[in-house]
mmCIF file with all atom_site columns, C-alpha atoms in Angstrom:
data_model
loop_
_atom_site.group_PDB
_atom_site.id
_atom_site.type_symbol
_atom_site.label_atom_id
_atom_site.label_alt_id
_atom_site.label_comp_id
_atom_site.label_asym_id
_atom_site.label_entity_id
_atom_site.label_seq_id
_atom_site.pdbx_PDB_ins_code
_atom_site.Cartn_x
_atom_site.Cartn_y
_atom_site.Cartn_z
_atom_site.occupancy
_atom_site.B_iso_or_equiv
_atom_site.pdbx_formal_charge
_atom_site.auth_seq_id
_atom_site.auth_comp_id
_atom_site.auth_asym_id
_atom_site.auth_atom_id
_atom_site.pdbx_PDB_model_num
ATOM 1   C CA . GLN A 1 1   ? 142.759 134.509 17.269 1.00 53.00 ? 1   GLN A CA 1
ATOM 2   C CA . VAL A 1 2   ? 145.277 132.165 18.885 1.00 57.00 ? 2   VAL A CA 1
ATOM 3   C CA . VAL A 1 3   ? 145.906 129.070 16.740 1.00 56.00 ? 3   VAL A CA 1
ATOM 4   C CA . SER A 1 4   ? 148.665 127.483 18.826 1.00 54.00 ? 4   SER A CA 1
ATOM 5   C CA . SER A 1 5   ? 149.821 128.004 22.374 1.00 52.00 ? 5   SER A CA 1
ATOM 6   C CA . THR A 1 6   ? 152.324 126.564 24.819 1.00 51.00 ? 6   THR A CA 1
ATOM 7   C CA . PRO A 1 7   ? 150.517 125.718 28.084 1.00 52.00 ? 7   PRO A CA 1
ATOM 8   C CA . GLY A 1 8   ? 151.478 127.969 30.976 1.00 49.00 ? 8   GLY A CA 1
ATOM 9   C CA . PRO A 1 9   ? 150.045 130.390 33.527 1.00 45.00 ? 9   PRO A CA 1
ATOM 10  C CA . ASP A 1 10  ? 150.152 133.368 31.133 1.00 47.00 ? 10  ASP A CA 1
ATOM 11  C CA . SER A 1 11  ? 149.249 131.650 27.867 1.00 52.00 ? 11  SER A CA 1
ATOM 12  C CA . LEU A 1 12  ? 146.055 132.263 25.954 1.00 53.00 ? 12  LEU A CA 1
ATOM 13  C CA . PRO A 1 13  ? 143.969 129.199 25.101 1.00 57.00 ? 13  PRO A CA 1
ATOM 14  C CA . VAL A 1 14  ? 143.691 128.218 21.438 1.00 59.00 ? 14  VAL A CA 1
ATOM 15  C CA . GLY A 1 15  ? 140.701 130.016 19.918 1.00 63.00 ? 15  GLY A CA 1
ATOM 16  C CA . THR A 1 16  ? 141.023 133.111 22.130 1.00 61.00 ? 16  THR A CA 1
ATOM 17  C CA . ILE A 1 17  ? 140.155 136.387 20.416 1.00 62.00 ? 17  ILE A CA 1
ATOM 18  C CA . TRP A 1 18  ? 141.085 139.662 22.067 1.00 66.00 ? 18  TRP A CA 1
ATOM 19  C CA . SER A 1 19  ? 140.835 143.377 21.326 1.00 72.00 ? 19  SER A CA 1
ATOM 20  C CA . ALA A 1 20  ? 144.040 145.076 20.281 1.00 83.00 ? 20  ALA A CA 1
ATOM 21  C CA . PHE A 1 21  ? 145.270 148.465 19.211 1.00 90.00 ? 21  PHE A CA 1
ATOM 22  C CA . CYS A 1 22  ? 147.975 148.952 16.592 1.00 89.00 ? 22  CYS A CA 1
ATOM 23  C CA . LEU A 1 23  ? 150.982 150.875 17.860 1.00 89.00 ? 23  LEU A CA 1
ATOM 24  C CA . GLU A 1 24  ? 152.453 151.620 14.454 1.00 86.00 ? 24  GLU A CA 1
ATOM 25  C CA . ARG A 1 25  ? 150.364 153.683 12.064 1.00 86.00 ? 25  ARG A CA 1
ATOM 26  C CA . ASN A 1 26  ? 152.349 152.861 8.921  1.00 81.00 ? 26  ASN A CA 1
ATOM 27  C CA . GLU A 1 27  ? 152.725 149.104 9.336  1.00 83.00 ? 27  GLU A CA 1
ATOM 28  C CA . ASP A 1 28  ? 150.004 146.874 7.908  1.00 82.00 ? 28  ASP A CA 1
ATOM 29  C CA . VAL A 1 29  ? 148.466 143.675 9.254  1.00 81.00 ? 29  VAL A CA 1
ATOM 30  C CA . TYR A 1 30  ? 146.114 141.480 7.255  1.00 81.00 ? 30  TYR A CA 1
ATOM 31  C CA . GLU A 1 31  ? 143.415 139.100 8.389  1.00 79.00 ? 31  GLU A CA 1
ATOM 32  C CA . ASN A 1 32  ? 143.699 135.309 8.102  1.00 80.00 ? 32  ASN A CA 1
ATOM 33  C CA . ILE A 1 33  ? 147.500 135.264 8.076  1.00 82.00 ? 33  ILE A CA 1
ATOM 34  C CA . VAL A 1 34  ? 149.464 133.350 10.708 1.00 80.00 ? 34  VAL A CA 1
ATOM 35  C CA . TYR A 1 35  ? 152.082 135.622 12.309 1.00 80.00 ? 35  TYR A CA 1
ATOM 36  C CA . ASP A 1 36  ? 154.922 134.737 14.667 1.00 80.00 ? 36  ASP A CA 1
ATOM 37  C CA . THR A 1 37  ? 154.603 136.637 17.943 1.00 79.00 ? 37  THR A CA 1
ATOM 38  C CA . VAL A 1 38  ? 156.773 137.770 20.819 1.00 79.00 ? 38  VAL A CA 1
ATOM 39  C CA . GLY A 1 39  ? 155.475 139.427 23.976 1.00 79.00 ? 39  GLY A CA 1
ATOM 40  C CA . ASN A 1 40  ? 157.437 142.550 24.838 1.00 81.00 ? 40  ASN A CA 1
ATOM 41  C CA . THR A 1 41  ? 157.268 145.927 26.580 1.00 84.00 ? 41  THR A CA 1
ATOM 42  C CA . ASN A 1 42  ? 158.516 147.787 23.487 1.00 84.00 ? 42  ASN A CA 1
ATOM 43  C CA . ALA A 1 43  ? 157.380 148.301 19.926 1.00 85.00 ? 43  ALA A CA 1
ATOM 44  C CA . VAL A 1 44  ? 160.153 147.028 17.649 1.00 81.00 ? 44  VAL A CA 1
ATOM 45  C CA . LYS A 1 45  ? 160.053 149.760 15.027 1.00 69.00 ? 45  LYS A CA 1
ATOM 46  C CA . GLY A 1 46  ? 158.154 152.984 14.758 1.00 56.00 ? 46  GLY A CA 1
ATOM 47  C CA . GLY A 1 47  ? 156.308 154.431 11.803 1.00 44.00 ? 47  GLY A CA 1
ATOM 48  C CA . MET A 1 48  ? 158.024 157.705 12.748 1.00 48.00 ? 48  MET A CA 1
ATOM 49  C CA . GLU A 1 49  ? 161.396 158.257 14.423 1.00 50.00 ? 49  GLU A CA 1
ATOM 50  C CA . TRP A 1 50  ? 159.924 159.561 17.691 1.00 48.00 ? 50  TRP A CA 1
ATOM 51  C CA . VAL A 1 51  ? 159.592 157.272 20.697 1.00 47.00 ? 51  VAL A CA 1
ATOM 52  C CA . SER A 1 52  ? 157.345 159.319 22.962 1.00 51.00 ? 52  SER A CA 1
ATOM 53  C CA . GLY A 1 53  ? 156.187 162.751 23.928 1.00 54.00 ? 53  GLY A CA 1
ATOM 54  C CA . TYR A 1 54  ? 153.596 165.143 22.653 1.00 57.00 ? 54  TYR A CA 1
ATOM 55  C CA . GLY A 1 55  ? 154.162 168.146 20.415 1.00 46.00 ? 55  GLY A CA 1
ATOM 56  C CA . SER A 1 56  ? 157.584 169.711 21.053 1.00 41.00 ? 56  SER A CA 1
ATOM 57  C CA . ALA A 1 57  ? 158.335 167.340 23.971 1.00 45.00 ? 57  ALA A CA 1
ATOM 58  C CA . ARG A 1 58  ? 159.062 164.342 21.734 1.00 52.00 ? 58  ARG A CA 1
ATOM 59  C CA . VAL A 1 59  ? 162.062 162.107 22.309 1.00 54.00 ? 59  VAL A CA 1
ATOM 60  C CA . LEU A 1 60  ? 163.907 160.059 19.672 1.00 54.00 ? 60  LEU A CA 1
ATOM 61  C CA . ALA A 1 61  ? 163.695 156.260 19.844 1.00 57.00 ? 61  ALA A CA 1
ATOM 62  C CA . GLY A 1 62  ? 166.773 154.348 20.956 1.00 60.00 ? 62  GLY A CA 1
ATOM 63  C CA . PRO A 1 63  ? 168.134 150.980 19.798 1.00 61.00 ? 63  PRO A CA 1
ATOM 64  C CA . GLY A 1 64  ? 165.875 149.049 22.230 1.00 65.00 ? 64  GLY A CA 1
ATOM 65  C CA . GLY A 1 65  ? 162.691 150.165 20.515 1.00 75.00 ? 65  GLY A CA 1
ATOM 66  C CA . ASP A 1 66  ? 159.745 152.261 21.584 1.00 80.00 ? 66  ASP A CA 1
ATOM 67  C CA . PRO A 1 67  ? 158.540 151.582 25.176 1.00 85.00 ? 67  PRO A CA 1
ATOM 68  C CA . LEU A 1 68  ? 154.787 151.313 25.622 1.00 89.00 ? 68  LEU A CA 1
ATOM 69  C CA . ASP A 1 69  ? 153.471 154.568 27.091 1.00 91.00 ? 69  ASP A CA 1
ATOM 70  C CA . THR A 1 70  ? 151.446 154.189 30.300 1.00 94.00 ? 70  THR A CA 1
ATOM 71  C CA . MET A 1 71  ? 148.692 156.374 28.812 1.00 95.00 ? 71  MET A CA 1
ATOM 72  C CA . THR A 1 72  ? 148.382 153.935 25.894 1.00 95.00 ? 72  THR A CA 1
ATOM 73  C CA . ALA A 1 73  ? 148.115 151.062 28.358 1.00 94.00 ? 73  ALA A CA 1
ATOM 74  C CA . TRP A 1 74  ? 145.366 152.916 30.267 1.00 96.00 ? 74  TRP A CA 1
ATOM 75  C CA . ILE A 1 75  ? 143.363 153.437 27.055 1.00 96.00 ? 75  ILE A CA 1
ATOM 76  C CA . HIS A 1 76  ? 143.759 149.751 26.164 1.00 93.00 ? 76  HIS A CA 1
ATOM 77  C CA . MET A 1 77  ? 142.459 148.675 29.592 1.00 91.00 ? 77  MET A CA 1
ATOM 78  C CA . ASN A 1 78  ? 139.621 151.210 29.794 1.00 91.00 ? 78  ASN A CA 1
ATOM 79  C CA . TRP A 1 79  ? 138.320 152.035 26.308 1.00 88.00 ? 79  TRP A CA 1
ATOM 80  C CA . GLU A 1 80  ? 135.296 149.755 26.495 1.00 83.00 ? 80  GLU A CA 1
ATOM 81  C CA . THR A 1 81  ? 134.296 150.537 30.088 1.00 86.00 ? 81  THR A CA 1
ATOM 82  C CA . GLU A 1 82  ? 134.730 154.272 29.479 1.00 90.00 ? 82  GLU A CA 1
ATOM 83  C CA . GLY A 1 83  ? 132.607 154.046 26.305 1.00 90.00 ? 83  GLY A CA 1
ATOM 84  C CA . PHE A 1 84  ? 135.330 155.397 24.015 1.00 93.00 ? 84  PHE A CA 1
ATOM 85  C CA . ASP A 1 85  ? 134.906 155.061 20.265 1.00 93.00 ? 85  ASP A CA 1
ATOM 86  C CA . GLY A 1 86  ? 137.528 152.563 19.032 1.00 92.00 ? 86  GLY A CA 1
ATOM 87  C CA . TYR A 1 87  ? 138.573 154.698 16.052 1.00 93.00 ? 87  TYR A CA 1
ATOM 88  C CA . GLU A 1 88  ? 139.073 157.769 18.251 1.00 96.00 ? 88  GLU A CA 1
ATOM 89  C CA . ALA A 1 89  ? 140.911 155.683 20.879 1.00 96.00 ? 89  ALA A CA 1
ATOM 90  C CA . GLN A 1 90  ? 143.220 154.379 18.128 1.00 95.00 ? 90  GLN A CA 1
ATOM 91  C CA . ASN A 1 91  ? 143.993 157.952 17.042 1.00 95.00 ? 91  ASN A CA 1
ATOM 92  C CA . ALA A 1 92  ? 144.709 158.990 20.646 1.00 96.00 ? 92  ALA A CA 1
ATOM 93  C CA . ILE A 1 93  ? 147.097 156.040 20.967 1.00 94.00 ? 93  ILE A CA 1
ATOM 94  C CA . TRP A 1 94  ? 148.864 156.929 17.723 1.00 91.00 ? 94  TRP A CA 1
ATOM 95  C CA . TYR A 1 95  ? 149.276 160.491 19.007 1.00 92.00 ? 95  TYR A CA 1
ATOM 96  C CA . ILE A 1 96  ? 150.603 159.293 22.367 1.00 91.00 ? 96  ILE A CA 1
ATOM 97  C CA . GLU A 1 97  ? 152.980 156.882 20.620 1.00 87.00 ? 97  GLU A CA 1
ATOM 98  C CA . ALA A 1 98  ? 154.131 159.725 18.319 1.00 84.00 ? 98  ALA A CA 1
ATOM 99  C CA . GLU A 1 99  ? 152.611 158.254 15.159 1.00 85.00 ? 99  GLU A CA 1
ATOM 100 C CA . LEU A 1 100 ? 150.373 161.297 14.556 1.00 88.00 ? 100 LEU A CA 1
ATOM 101 C CA . ASP A 1 101 ? 151.283 164.983 14.885 1.00 87.00 ? 101 ASP A CA 1
ATOM 102 C CA . THR A 1 102 ? 147.828 166.047 16.097 1.00 90.00 ? 102 THR A CA 1
ATOM 103 C CA . LEU A 1 103 ? 144.837 164.403 17.746 1.00 92.00 ? 103 LEU A CA 1
ATOM 104 C CA . GLY A 1 104 ? 142.559 165.737 15.029 1.00 89.00 ? 104 GLY A CA 1
ATOM 105 C CA . THR A 1 105 ? 139.169 165.504 16.790 1.00 95.00 ? 105 THR A CA 1
ATOM 106 C CA . VAL A 1 106 ? 137.503 166.612 20.004 1.00 97.00 ? 106 VAL A CA 1
ATOM 107 C CA . LYS A 1 107 ? 136.732 162.967 20.924 1.00 96.00 ? 107 LYS A CA 1
ATOM 108 C CA . ALA A 1 108 ? 140.372 161.918 20.513 1.00 96.00 ? 108 ALA A CA 1
ATOM 109 C CA . GLN A 1 109 ? 141.389 164.906 22.662 1.00 96.00 ? 109 GLN A CA 1
ATOM 110 C CA . GLN A 1 110 ? 138.912 163.840 25.352 1.00 97.00 ? 110 GLN A CA 1
ATOM 111 C CA . ILE A 1 111 ? 140.363 160.311 25.372 1.00 96.00 ? 111 ILE A CA 1
ATOM 112 C CA . PHE A 1 112 ? 143.894 161.716 25.581 1.00 96.00 ? 112 PHE A CA 1
ATOM 113 C CA . ASP A 1 113 ? 142.841 164.003 28.451 1.00 96.00 ? 113 ASP A CA 1
ATOM 114 C CA . ALA A 1 114 ? 141.192 161.108 30.342 1.00 97.00 ? 114 ALA A CA 1
ATOM 115 C CA . ALA A 1 115 ? 144.339 158.986 29.967 1.00 96.00 ? 115 ALA A CA 1
ATOM 116 C CA . TYR A 1 116 ? 146.558 161.889 31.025 1.00 95.00 ? 116 TYR A CA 1
ATOM 117 C CA . ASP A 1 117 ? 144.418 162.563 34.110 1.00 97.00 ? 117 ASP A CA 1
ATOM 118 C CA . ALA A 1 118 ? 144.415 158.865 35.071 1.00 96.00 ? 118 ALA A CA 1
ATOM 119 C CA . VAL A 1 119 ? 148.189 158.482 34.741 1.00 96.00 ? 119 VAL A CA 1
ATOM 120 C CA . TYR A 1 120 ? 149.432 161.870 35.971 1.00 95.00 ? 120 TYR A CA 1
ATOM 121 C CA . GLY A 1 121 ? 146.500 162.984 38.150 1.00 95.00 ? 121 GLY A CA 1
ATOM 122 C CA . ALA A 1 122 ? 145.498 162.000 41.664 1.00 94.00 ? 122 ALA A CA 1
ATOM 123 C CA . THR A 1 123 ? 145.112 158.265 40.975 1.00 91.00 ? 123 THR A CA 1
ATOM 124 C CA . GLN A 1 124 ? 148.574 157.829 39.371 1.00 95.00 ? 124 GLN A CA 1
ATOM 125 C CA . TRP A 1 125 ? 147.384 154.729 37.421 1.00 95.00 ? 125 TRP A CA 1
ATOM 126 C CA . LYS A 1 126 ? 150.170 152.203 36.812 1.00 94.00 ? 126 LYS A CA 1
ATOM 127 C CA . ASN A 1 127 ? 150.413 149.608 34.069 1.00 91.00 ? 127 ASN A CA 1
ATOM 128 C CA . HIS A 1 128 ? 150.668 146.079 35.440 1.00 86.00 ? 128 HIS A CA 1
ATOM 129 C CA . SER A 1 129 ? 149.245 143.981 32.620 1.00 85.00 ? 129 SER A CA 1
ATOM 130 C CA . VAL A 1 130 ? 149.315 145.637 29.165 1.00 89.00 ? 130 VAL A CA 1
ATOM 131 C CA . ARG A 1 131 ? 152.175 144.591 26.939 1.00 86.00 ? 131 ARG A CA 1
ATOM 132 C CA . VAL A 1 132 ? 153.255 144.804 23.304 1.00 86.00 ? 132 VAL A CA 1
ATOM 133 C CA . LEU A 1 133 ? 152.769 141.874 20.954 1.00 84.00 ? 133 LEU A CA 1
ATOM 134 C CA . ASN A 1 134 ? 155.439 142.066 18.235 1.00 85.00 ? 134 ASN A CA 1
ATOM 135 C CA . LEU A 1 135 ? 154.213 140.415 15.024 1.00 84.00 ? 135 LEU A CA 1
ATOM 136 C CA . SER A 1 136 ? 156.554 139.049 12.376 1.00 85.00 ? 136 SER A CA 1
ATOM 137 C CA . LEU A 1 137 ? 156.266 136.950 9.246  1.00 86.00 ? 137 LEU A CA 1
ATOM 138 C CA . ASN A 1 138 ? 159.171 134.936 7.800  1.00 87.00 ? 138 ASN A CA 1
ATOM 139 C CA . GLY A 1 139 ? 161.585 136.799 10.080 1.00 85.00 ? 139 GLY A CA 1
ATOM 140 C CA . GLU A 1 140 ? 160.394 140.270 9.001  1.00 87.00 ? 140 GLU A CA 1
ATOM 141 C CA . HIS A 1 141 ? 158.819 142.620 11.537 1.00 86.00 ? 141 HIS A CA 1
ATOM 142 C CA . ILE A 1 142 ? 155.195 143.392 10.603 1.00 87.00 ? 142 ILE A CA 1
ATOM 143 C CA . GLN A 1 143 ? 153.430 145.334 13.402 1.00 88.00 ? 143 GLN A CA 1
ATOM 144 C CA . ASP A 1 144 ? 153.130 145.860 17.154 1.00 89.00 ? 144 ASP A CA 1
ATOM 145 C CA . HIS A 1 145 ? 149.827 145.525 19.058 1.00 87.00 ? 145 HIS A CA 1
ATOM 146 C CA . THR A 1 146 ? 148.678 146.003 22.618 1.00 89.00 ? 146 THR A CA 1
ATOM 147 C CA . TYR A 1 147 ? 147.399 143.056 24.648 1.00 83.00 ? 147 TYR A CA 1
ATOM 148 C CA . SER A 1 148 ? 146.548 142.482 28.290 1.00 81.00 ? 148 SER A CA 1
ATOM 149 C CA . VAL A 1 149 ? 147.238 138.787 28.799 1.00 60.00 ? 149 VAL A CA 1
ATOM 150 C CA . VAL A 1 150 ? 150.711 137.496 28.071 1.00 43.00 ? 150 VAL A CA 1
ATOM 151 C CA . PRO A 1 151 ? 150.367 134.763 25.433 1.00 39.00 ? 151 PRO A CA 1
ATOM 152 C CA . ALA A 1 152 ? 153.080 132.165 25.192 1.00 37.00 ? 152 ALA A CA 1
ATOM 153 C CA . PRO A 1 153 ? 155.473 132.788 22.290 1.00 41.00 ? 153 PRO A CA 1
ATOM 154 C CA . GLY A 1 154 ? 154.168 131.128 19.182 1.00 43.00 ? 154 GLY A CA 1
ATOM 155 C CA . ALA A 1 155 ? 151.969 131.781 16.203 1.00 43.00 ? 155 ALA A CA 1
ATOM 156 C CA . ILE A 1 156 ? 148.615 133.497 15.996 1.00 48.00 ? 156 ILE A CA 1
ATOM 157 C CA . VAL A 1 157 ? 146.242 134.256 13.184 1.00 47.00 ? 157 VAL A CA 1
ATOM 158 C CA . LEU A 1 158 ? 144.497 137.593 13.386 1.00 46.00 ? 158 LEU A CA 1
ATOM 159 C CA . THR A 1 159 ? 140.896 137.106 12.374 1.00 40.00 ? 159 THR A CA 1
ATOM 160 C CA . GLY A 1 160 ? 139.157 139.718 14.492 1.00 39.00 ? 160 GLY A CA 1
ATOM 161 C CA . LEU A 1 161 ? 141.432 142.619 15.299 1.00 43.00 ? 161 LEU A CA 1
ATOM 162 C CA . GLY A 1 162 ? 138.720 144.674 16.970 1.00 41.00 ? 162 GLY A CA 1
ATOM 163 C CA . THR A 1 163 ? 139.736 148.288 16.751 1.00 42.00 ? 163 THR A CA 1
ATOM 164 C CA . CYS A 1 164 ? 143.059 147.920 14.956 1.00 46.00 ? 164 CYS A CA 1
ATOM 165 C CA . MET A 1 165 ? 143.133 149.721 11.642 1.00 42.00 ? 165 MET A CA 1
ATOM 166 C CA . ILE A 1 166 ? 143.845 147.215 8.883  1.00 40.00 ? 166 ILE A CA 1
ATOM 167 C CA . GLY A 1 167 ? 144.837 148.288 5.449  1.00 39.00 ? 167 GLY A CA 1
#
């Protein structure tokens, strides 16, 4: 939930709650804590050293961070309208973002396949609005989340993370 915001065309109003997916499997976020945020196109750190790719096609992350994969952006924009289970969508995202070695379930595979078809199939879906929200606390990087409206830099408190795995 946004607790402060600088007015502007891309800012989120105070009180806004949005659905988000965690990009880093091994970085924890806790409810009711105010985090500093920066909108970005890259995850700052990865839970693993891989930046992208699936199976043997993985690529190591560079100094600029881990760019958001277009398939991840498609899942973020379409998971509710496609009727995807949030937990399975999260696992598909972690696989796409090289945080998991395998998809693990048939449902996660189906979500991955739908995203792959949308991005690399006939429609060639392009990401125009999903970004990465880098969260930090006292100058220390905490986690990276997806979001689809660019909030103004500032502080947010996460009180309803939707599908993000908290722990």
